[in-house]
Amino acid sequence: MALIVQKYGGTSVGSPERISAVAEKVARMRKAGDDLVIVVSAMSGETDRLIKLAKAIHSDPSPRELDVLLATGEQTTIALLSMALEKIGCPARSYTGFQVHIRTDNVYGKARILDIDESRVREDLKKGRVVVIAGFQGADQDGNITTLGRGGSDTTGVAMAAALKADECQIYTDVDGVYTTDPRIVPEARRLDRITFEEMLELASLGSKVLQIRSVEFAGKYRVPLRVLSSFEDGPGTLITYEENEMEAPLISGIAFNRDEAKLTLRGVPDKPGIAAQILGEIGKANINVDMIVQNVAADDTTDFTFTVHRGEYKKAREVLARVAQDLKAREVNGDDKIVKISIVGVGMRSHAGIASQMFKTLADEGINIQMISTSEIKVSVVVEEKYLELGVRALHTAFGLEKTSQSTV
Ligand code: ASP
Ligand code: MG
C-alpha cells in the first residue's frame, strides 16, 4: 500500500463537475488501497477574482489582509472536494493550512514553509480517510494566515509529501507533463517522459509555468519522487528524476522563456569597489529580486551597470535606481520593459562544447539581436526584444532537434 500525495490545480477543480470527477478518481484509488492526501488549488480564476475584489476596495491592500482573503479560494475547494468524496461513500476530511500546522515565515504573499506537523494527517489516514488540504497557505508563528506566492499549491503538495515521506507526489494539471517548450508557441513540442531535477529547477526558475519553483527546490532538498500528470487524460506524465546519465542525456531538454522581464541600466557609475553592492543592496532592500546582471568593462573611470527584474517590479526598481543614481552621481538611468528572456536547458550541455554558439548563430540567422547573455553549467539564457519571442523559440526548438529526439520511456 502506497502513500501518495496528489495536487490538483485550479483548472482540475474549476467547476462542480470537475471536482466530482476528481473525487471519483480519488475514491477509486482509495478503494484500490492507497493512502491519499489531496492538496488543491483554488478553482480556476478564483485567486484572480479575489485580487480584483481587493483592488476594488483598496489600490494597495495590506499584505496581511490580502492573504486572509486569498486563502479563502483554497478553503472553498477543500470543502467542496470533501463533500464530493463523502457523497460517493469515501470518508474524507478537509483542512486549511493553519489546521494542519503548515508553519511559514511571515512574508505575506510569498511566505516560505518552515515546518509541518503531519501527525493530524497521519491519524486521519489511519482511520481510512482521505485527507484534503488547502494548498498555497500556512500560518506564521503568531497564527497569521500567509500565502506562498502564485502557484504555491505545488509547494504545499511537495512539502506535504516530504513531511509524510510519501511514495510519490503527483501534480495533476491541465497539461499531461513537462514539454520541450510551450506547445502554444511550438505545436511540435513534445512531452518528456523524464527530466532531471536540475533541469526542472532551471526550467521553473526560467519561467516555465508547469511547477512553482519553490516546489521544485523543496522536492530536490528532500528528494521527493515527483510526477507531473494530466487530470483529464490517463498517461505516465513526466517523472522528475534525481539520477542523470550525462552520456545518454539529450543536449537540450527544453526551451523556457519569460515575458515577465524588464531591464534597467545605470549609466556612468564610478568604477570602484562597492558599487555593485550598493546598487543591488538598495534594490534588495526594496524586496526586488534581480535576475541577470551585466557590468561593462570601464571606459574612462566609469562603467555601466545593467540588470533585469520582474516586469511587475519595474516601476519600483526604477524609482529605487533614480535615488541610487543621485547618490552615486551616475550619468543616467535607462530602462526597457519590452524584453523577454529565452533559455535553453539541458544537463547534456555539460559534456558538449559549442552549445551556446549554436544558440547564438540560430538567433543571428533569424536577425534577432541579443541584448544580454547569461550562462550556467546547464543553461544559456539570452535577453531579446519582446517581438522576437515566438520566432526565437521556434527557431531554437528546430535547431536543437527537440521535436525529434527519441526519449527513453519510464
Ligand atoms: N490559487 C493560487 C494561485 O492561483 C495558488 C495555486 O493555484 O497554486 O496562484
Ligand atoms: Mg499551478
Coordinates of C-alpha atoms and ligand atoms in Angstrom, one line a residue:
M1 CA 0.0 0.0 0.0
A2 CA 1.4 3.3 -1.1
L3 CA 1.1 6.7 0.5
I4 CA 0.5 9.2 -2.3
V5 CA 0.1 13.0 -2.2
Q6 CA -1.8 14.4 -5.1
K7 CA -2.1 18.0 -6.0
Y8 CA -4.9 19.2 -8.3
G9 CA -4.5 22.7 -9.9
G10 CA -7.2 25.3 -10.5
T11 CA -8.5 24.0 -13.8
S12 CA -8.7 20.5 -12.5
V13 CA -11.1 21.7 -9.8
G14 CA -12.6 24.5 -11.9
S15 CA -16.3 23.5 -11.6
P16 CA -18.6 21.3 -9.6
E17 CA -18.4 18.7 -12.4
R18 CA -14.6 18.7 -12.3
I19 CA -14.5 18.5 -8.6
S20 CA -16.8 15.5 -8.8
A21 CA -14.6 13.9 -11.4
V22 CA -11.5 14.4 -9.2
A23 CA -13.5 12.8 -6.3
E24 CA -14.3 9.8 -8.5
K25 CA -10.7 9.3 -9.4
V26 CA -9.5 9.7 -5.8
A27 CA -12.2 7.3 -4.4
R28 CA -11.2 4.7 -7.0
M29 CA -7.5 4.9 -5.9
R30 CA -8.5 4.8 -2.2
K31 CA -10.6 1.6 -2.9
A32 CA -7.5 0.1 -4.5
G33 CA -5.8 0.5 -1.2
D34 CA -3.6 3.6 -1.4
D35 CA -3.4 6.2 1.4
L36 CA -4.2 9.5 -0.2
V37 CA -3.5 13.1 0.8
I38 CA -5.0 15.6 -1.7
V39 CA -3.8 19.2 -2.0
V40 CA -6.0 21.5 -4.0
S41 CA -5.7 25.0 -5.5
A42 CA -8.5 27.5 -5.7
M43 CA -11.0 27.0 -8.5
S44 CA -9.6 28.4 -11.7
G45 CA -9.8 32.2 -11.9
E46 CA -10.8 32.4 -8.2
T47 CA -7.5 33.9 -7.0
D48 CA -7.5 36.5 -9.7
R49 CA -11.1 37.3 -8.8
L50 CA -10.2 37.8 -5.2
I51 CA -7.3 40.0 -6.0
K52 CA -9.5 42.2 -8.2
L53 CA -12.1 42.4 -5.4
A54 CA -9.4 43.6 -3.0
K55 CA -8.2 46.2 -5.5
A56 CA -11.7 47.4 -5.9
I57 CA -11.6 48.3 -2.2
H58 CA -8.0 49.5 -1.8
S59 CA -5.4 50.1 -4.5
D60 CA -2.7 48.9 -2.2
P61 CA -4.3 46.5 0.3
S62 CA -2.5 45.4 3.4
P63 CA -0.5 42.2 2.6
R64 CA -1.8 40.6 5.7
E65 CA -5.4 41.1 4.8
L66 CA -4.8 40.2 1.2
D67 CA -3.5 36.8 2.4
V68 CA -6.6 36.3 4.6
L69 CA -8.7 36.9 1.5
L70 CA -6.7 34.8 -0.9
A71 CA -6.6 31.8 1.4
T72 CA -10.4 31.6 1.1
G73 CA -10.0 30.4 -2.5
E74 CA -8.4 27.1 -1.5
Q75 CA -10.6 26.8 1.6
T76 CA -13.7 26.7 -0.7
T77 CA -12.2 23.9 -2.8
I78 CA -11.2 21.6 0.1
A79 CA -14.7 21.7 1.5
L80 CA -16.3 21.1 -1.9
L81 CA -14.0 18.2 -2.7
S82 CA -14.6 16.6 0.7
M83 CA -18.3 16.8 0.2
A84 CA -17.9 15.3 -3.3
L85 CA -15.9 12.4 -1.7
E86 CA -18.4 11.8 1.0
K87 CA -21.3 11.8 -1.4
I88 CA -19.8 8.8 -3.1
G89 CA -19.1 7.0 0.1
C90 CA -15.4 7.9 0.5
P91 CA -14.6 9.2 4.0
A92 CA -12.7 12.5 3.8
R93 CA -11.6 15.4 6.0
S94 CA -10.6 18.8 4.8
Y95 CA -8.1 21.1 6.5
T96 CA -6.8 24.6 5.9
G97 CA -3.0 25.1 6.1
F98 CA -3.3 26.5 9.6
Q99 CA -5.2 23.5 10.8
V100 CA -2.5 21.0 9.7
H101 CA 0.2 23.3 11.1
I102 CA 1.9 24.4 7.9
R103 CA 4.1 26.9 9.6
T104 CA 5.7 29.6 7.5
D105 CA 7.7 32.7 7.9
N106 CA 5.8 35.9 7.9
V107 CA 6.5 37.3 4.5
Y108 CA 2.9 37.8 3.3
G109 CA 2.3 36.9 -0.3
K110 CA 5.4 34.8 -0.7
A111 CA 5.9 33.0 2.6
R112 CA 8.2 30.1 2.9
I113 CA 7.2 26.9 4.7
L114 CA 9.4 26.3 7.8
D115 CA 7.8 23.1 9.0
I116 CA 4.8 20.9 9.0
D117 CA 3.4 18.8 11.9
E118 CA 1.9 15.9 10.0
S119 CA 0.6 14.0 13.0
R120 CA -3.1 15.0 12.5
V121 CA -2.9 13.9 8.9
R122 CA -1.5 10.5 9.8
E123 CA -4.3 10.0 12.4
D124 CA -6.9 10.5 9.7
L125 CA -5.1 8.3 7.2
K126 CA -5.0 5.6 9.9
K127 CA -8.8 5.9 10.2
G128 CA -9.1 5.3 6.4
R129 CA -9.9 8.8 5.5
V130 CA -8.7 10.8 2.5
V131 CA -7.2 14.0 3.8
V132 CA -7.9 17.1 1.7
I133 CA -5.6 20.0 2.3
A134 CA -5.7 23.6 1.1
G135 CA -2.7 24.5 -1.0
F136 CA -0.9 27.8 -1.1
Q137 CA -1.4 28.7 2.5
G138 CA 0.0 28.4 6.0
A139 CA 0.3 30.4 9.1
D140 CA 3.2 32.2 10.8
Q141 CA 4.2 31.5 14.4
D142 CA 1.7 34.1 15.6
G143 CA -1.1 32.4 13.7
N144 CA -1.4 35.0 11.0
I145 CA -2.5 33.4 7.7
T146 CA 0.1 33.6 5.0
T147 CA 0.2 32.6 1.3
L148 CA 3.1 31.0 -0.6
G149 CA 3.1 33.0 -3.8
R150 CA 1.2 32.4 -7.1
G151 CA 1.3 28.7 -7.9
G152 CA 2.1 27.9 -4.3
S153 CA -0.2 24.9 -4.1
D154 CA 2.5 22.9 -5.8
T155 CA 4.8 23.7 -2.9
T156 CA 2.2 22.6 -0.4
G157 CA 1.9 19.3 -2.3
V158 CA 5.6 18.7 -2.3
A159 CA 6.1 19.8 1.3
M160 CA 3.3 17.6 2.4
A161 CA 4.9 14.7 0.5
A162 CA 8.2 15.4 2.1
A163 CA 6.8 15.6 5.6
L164 CA 4.9 12.4 5.2
K165 CA 7.7 10.7 3.3
A166 CA 5.2 9.8 0.6
D167 CA 6.0 7.2 -2.0
E168 CA 5.1 9.7 -4.7
C169 CA 3.9 13.3 -5.2
Q170 CA 1.7 13.6 -8.2
I171 CA 1.0 17.1 -9.6
Y172 CA -2.2 16.9 -11.7
T173 CA -2.6 19.8 -14.0
D174 CA -4.1 20.7 -17.4
V175 CA -1.1 19.6 -19.4
D176 CA 0.0 15.9 -19.4
G177 CA 3.6 16.5 -18.4
V178 CA 6.6 18.7 -18.9
Y179 CA 7.2 19.7 -22.5
T180 CA 10.2 20.6 -24.6
T181 CA 8.7 24.1 -24.7
D182 CA 5.2 25.6 -24.6
P183 CA 3.1 23.9 -27.2
R184 CA 1.1 27.0 -27.7
I185 CA 4.2 28.5 -29.3
V186 CA 5.7 25.5 -30.8
P187 CA 3.0 22.9 -31.8
E188 CA 5.7 20.3 -32.4
A189 CA 6.7 20.5 -28.7
R190 CA 7.0 17.0 -27.1
R191 CA 6.2 15.7 -23.7
L192 CA 9.3 14.5 -21.9
D193 CA 9.0 11.1 -20.2
R194 CA 11.5 12.2 -17.6
I195 CA 13.6 15.2 -16.8
T196 CA 16.3 15.6 -14.2
F197 CA 15.6 17.6 -11.1
E198 CA 18.3 20.1 -12.0
E199 CA 16.8 20.7 -15.4
M200 CA 13.3 21.1 -13.9
L201 CA 14.7 23.6 -11.4
E202 CA 16.2 25.7 -14.3
L203 CA 13.0 25.5 -16.3
A204 CA 10.9 26.5 -13.4
S205 CA 13.2 29.4 -12.5
L206 CA 13.4 30.5 -16.1
G207 CA 9.7 30.9 -16.5
S208 CA 8.2 27.6 -17.5
K209 CA 4.9 27.7 -15.6
V210 CA 4.5 24.0 -15.1
L211 CA 5.7 23.9 -11.5
Q212 CA 6.3 26.7 -9.0
I213 CA 10.0 27.0 -8.5
R214 CA 9.8 26.6 -4.7
S215 CA 8.1 23.3 -5.1
V216 CA 11.0 22.0 -7.2
E217 CA 13.5 23.3 -4.7
F218 CA 11.6 21.5 -2.0
A219 CA 11.4 18.3 -4.0
G220 CA 15.2 18.4 -4.5
K221 CA 16.0 19.1 -0.9
Y222 CA 14.0 16.1 0.3
R223 CA 14.3 14.0 -2.9
V224 CA 10.6 13.8 -3.2
P225 CA 9.6 11.5 -6.1
L226 CA 7.7 13.9 -8.2
R227 CA 5.5 13.4 -11.3
V228 CA 3.5 15.9 -13.4
L229 CA 0.4 14.4 -15.0
S230 CA -2.8 15.5 -16.6
S231 CA -6.0 15.3 -14.6
F232 CA -8.0 15.0 -17.8
E233 CA -6.4 12.1 -19.5
D234 CA -4.5 9.0 -18.3
G235 CA -0.8 8.8 -19.1
P236 CA 2.6 8.4 -17.5
G237 CA 3.2 12.2 -17.3
T238 CA 6.7 13.4 -16.7
L239 CA 8.8 11.9 -13.9
I240 CA 11.4 14.2 -12.2
T241 CA 14.5 12.1 -11.6
Y242 CA 17.5 12.6 -9.3
E243 CA 19.9 10.5 -11.2
E244 CA 21.2 11.5 -14.6
N245 CA 23.2 9.8 -17.2
E246 CA 25.0 12.5 -18.9
M247 CA 26.1 10.3 -21.8
E248 CA 22.6 9.5 -22.7
A249 CA 21.1 12.8 -21.9
P250 CA 19.9 14.9 -24.9
L251 CA 22.0 18.0 -25.4
I252 CA 19.0 20.2 -24.7
S253 CA 15.9 19.1 -22.9
G254 CA 13.8 22.2 -23.1
I255 CA 13.4 25.8 -24.0
A256 CA 12.0 28.2 -21.5
F257 CA 11.0 31.8 -21.9
N258 CA 9.9 34.5 -19.7
R259 CA 7.9 37.5 -20.8
D260 CA 7.8 39.0 -17.3
E261 CA 11.2 40.7 -17.6
A262 CA 12.4 44.2 -17.6
K263 CA 15.8 45.7 -17.9
L264 CA 17.4 48.6 -16.1
T265 CA 20.7 50.3 -16.7
L266 CA 22.6 52.7 -14.6
R267 CA 25.0 54.6 -16.9
G268 CA 28.2 56.2 -15.9
V269 CA 28.7 55.0 -12.4
P270 CA 32.1 55.3 -10.8
D271 CA 34.3 52.2 -11.4
K272 CA 35.4 51.4 -7.9
P273 CA 34.9 48.8 -5.2
G274 CA 31.5 48.6 -3.6
I275 CA 29.3 50.0 -6.4
A276 CA 27.6 46.8 -7.4
A277 CA 27.0 46.0 -3.7
Q278 CA 25.5 49.4 -3.2
I279 CA 23.2 49.3 -6.2
L280 CA 21.9 45.8 -5.6
G281 CA 21.8 46.4 -1.9
E282 CA 19.2 49.1 -2.3
I283 CA 17.3 47.0 -4.8
G284 CA 17.3 44.1 -2.4
K285 CA 16.2 46.3 0.5
A286 CA 13.1 47.1 -1.6
N287 CA 12.5 43.4 -1.8
I288 CA 13.0 43.3 -5.5
N289 CA 14.6 40.1 -7.0
V290 CA 17.3 40.7 -9.5
D291 CA 17.9 38.1 -12.3
M292 CA 20.6 38.8 -14.8
I293 CA 23.4 41.2 -14.1
V294 CA 25.9 42.7 -16.5
Q295 CA 28.6 45.2 -15.7
N296 CA 30.6 46.6 -18.6
V297 CA 34.4 47.0 -18.7
A298 CA 35.1 50.5 -17.6
A299 CA 35.6 53.2 -20.2
D300 CA 37.3 56.3 -18.7
D301 CA 36.7 55.6 -15.0
T302 CA 33.1 55.0 -15.1
T303 CA 31.1 52.0 -16.1
D304 CA 27.5 50.9 -17.0
F305 CA 25.6 48.5 -14.8
T306 CA 22.6 46.6 -16.2
F307 CA 20.3 44.1 -14.6
T308 CA 16.8 42.6 -15.1
V309 CA 13.9 42.4 -12.7
H310 CA 10.4 41.0 -12.8
R311 CA 8.3 43.3 -15.0
G312 CA 5.8 43.8 -12.2
E313 CA 8.6 45.4 -10.2
Y314 CA 10.0 47.5 -13.0
K315 CA 8.5 50.8 -11.8
K316 CA 9.5 50.3 -8.2
A317 CA 13.1 49.3 -9.3
R318 CA 13.3 52.4 -11.5
E319 CA 12.4 54.6 -8.5
V320 CA 15.0 53.0 -6.3
L321 CA 17.5 53.3 -9.1
A322 CA 16.8 57.0 -9.5
R323 CA 17.7 57.6 -5.9
V324 CA 20.8 55.4 -6.1
A325 CA 21.8 57.3 -9.3
Q326 CA 21.8 60.6 -7.4
D327 CA 23.8 59.2 -4.5
L328 CA 26.4 57.7 -6.9
K329 CA 26.3 60.7 -9.3
A330 CA 25.6 58.4 -12.1
R331 CA 25.0 59.8 -15.5
E332 CA 21.6 58.4 -16.2
V333 CA 19.0 55.7 -15.6
N334 CA 17.6 53.8 -18.6
G335 CA 15.0 51.0 -18.7
D336 CA 13.2 48.8 -21.1
D337 CA 10.2 46.7 -20.2
K338 CA 9.6 45.2 -23.6
I339 CA 12.2 42.5 -23.4
V340 CA 12.0 38.7 -22.9
K341 CA 14.3 36.0 -21.8
I342 CA 14.8 32.8 -23.8
S343 CA 16.8 30.0 -22.3
I344 CA 17.9 26.6 -23.4
V345 CA 18.4 24.0 -20.7
G346 CA 20.0 20.6 -20.7
V347 CA 22.4 18.5 -18.5
G348 CA 23.8 17.2 -21.7
M349 CA 25.4 20.6 -22.2
R350 CA 28.0 19.8 -19.6
S351 CA 29.8 17.3 -21.7
H352 CA 29.4 19.2 -25.0
A353 CA 31.1 22.4 -26.2
G354 CA 29.6 24.8 -28.6
I355 CA 26.0 24.7 -27.5
A356 CA 26.0 28.4 -26.7
S357 CA 27.5 29.4 -30.0
Q358 CA 24.9 27.2 -31.8
M359 CA 22.2 29.1 -30.0
F360 CA 23.7 32.5 -30.9
K361 CA 24.1 31.5 -34.5
T362 CA 20.5 30.3 -34.7
L363 CA 19.2 33.6 -33.4
A364 CA 21.6 35.6 -35.6
D365 CA 20.3 33.7 -38.7
E366 CA 16.8 35.0 -37.8
G367 CA 18.1 38.5 -37.4
I368 CA 17.5 38.6 -33.7
N369 CA 19.7 40.8 -31.7
I370 CA 20.9 39.5 -28.3
Q371 CA 21.0 42.2 -25.6
M372 CA 22.2 40.2 -22.7
I373 CA 23.6 36.7 -22.1
S374 CA 24.0 34.6 -19.0
T375 CA 25.1 31.0 -18.7
S376 CA 25.3 28.3 -16.1
E377 CA 26.5 24.7 -16.4
I378 CA 23.3 23.5 -17.8
K379 CA 21.6 26.6 -19.4
V380 CA 22.2 29.5 -21.7
S381 CA 19.8 32.5 -21.4
V382 CA 19.5 35.5 -23.7
V383 CA 17.5 38.7 -23.4
V384 CA 15.9 39.8 -26.7
E385 CA 13.3 42.2 -27.8
E386 CA 9.8 41.0 -26.9
K387 CA 8.6 40.9 -30.5
Y388 CA 11.1 38.1 -31.3
L389 CA 9.9 35.7 -28.6
E390 CA 7.9 33.3 -30.9
L391 CA 10.4 33.4 -33.7
G392 CA 13.3 32.8 -31.4
V393 CA 11.8 29.9 -29.5
R394 CA 10.6 28.2 -32.7
A395 CA 14.0 28.6 -34.4
L396 CA 15.8 27.1 -31.4
H397 CA 13.4 24.2 -31.0
T398 CA 14.1 23.2 -34.6
A399 CA 17.8 23.9 -34.4
F400 CA 18.3 21.6 -31.5
G401 CA 16.0 18.9 -33.0
L402 CA 13.7 18.9 -30.0
E403 CA 10.7 17.7 -32.0
K404 CA 12.5 14.5 -33.0
T405 CA 14.7 13.4 -30.1
S406 CA 13.6 10.0 -29.0
Q407 CA 13.1 9.6 -25.3
S408 CA 13.5 6.6 -23.2
T409 CA 10.2 5.5 -21.7
V410 CA 9.6 5.4 -18.0
Ligands
ASP1 N1 -4.5 29.7 -6.1 C1 -3.2 30.1 -6.2 C2 -2.9 30.8 -7.5 O1 -3.7 30.9 -8.3 C3 -2.2 29.0 -5.8 C4 -2.2 27.9 -6.8 O2 -3.1 27.7 -7.6 O3 -1.2 27.1 -6.8 O4 -1.8 31.2 -7.7
MG2 MG -0.3 25.9 -10.9

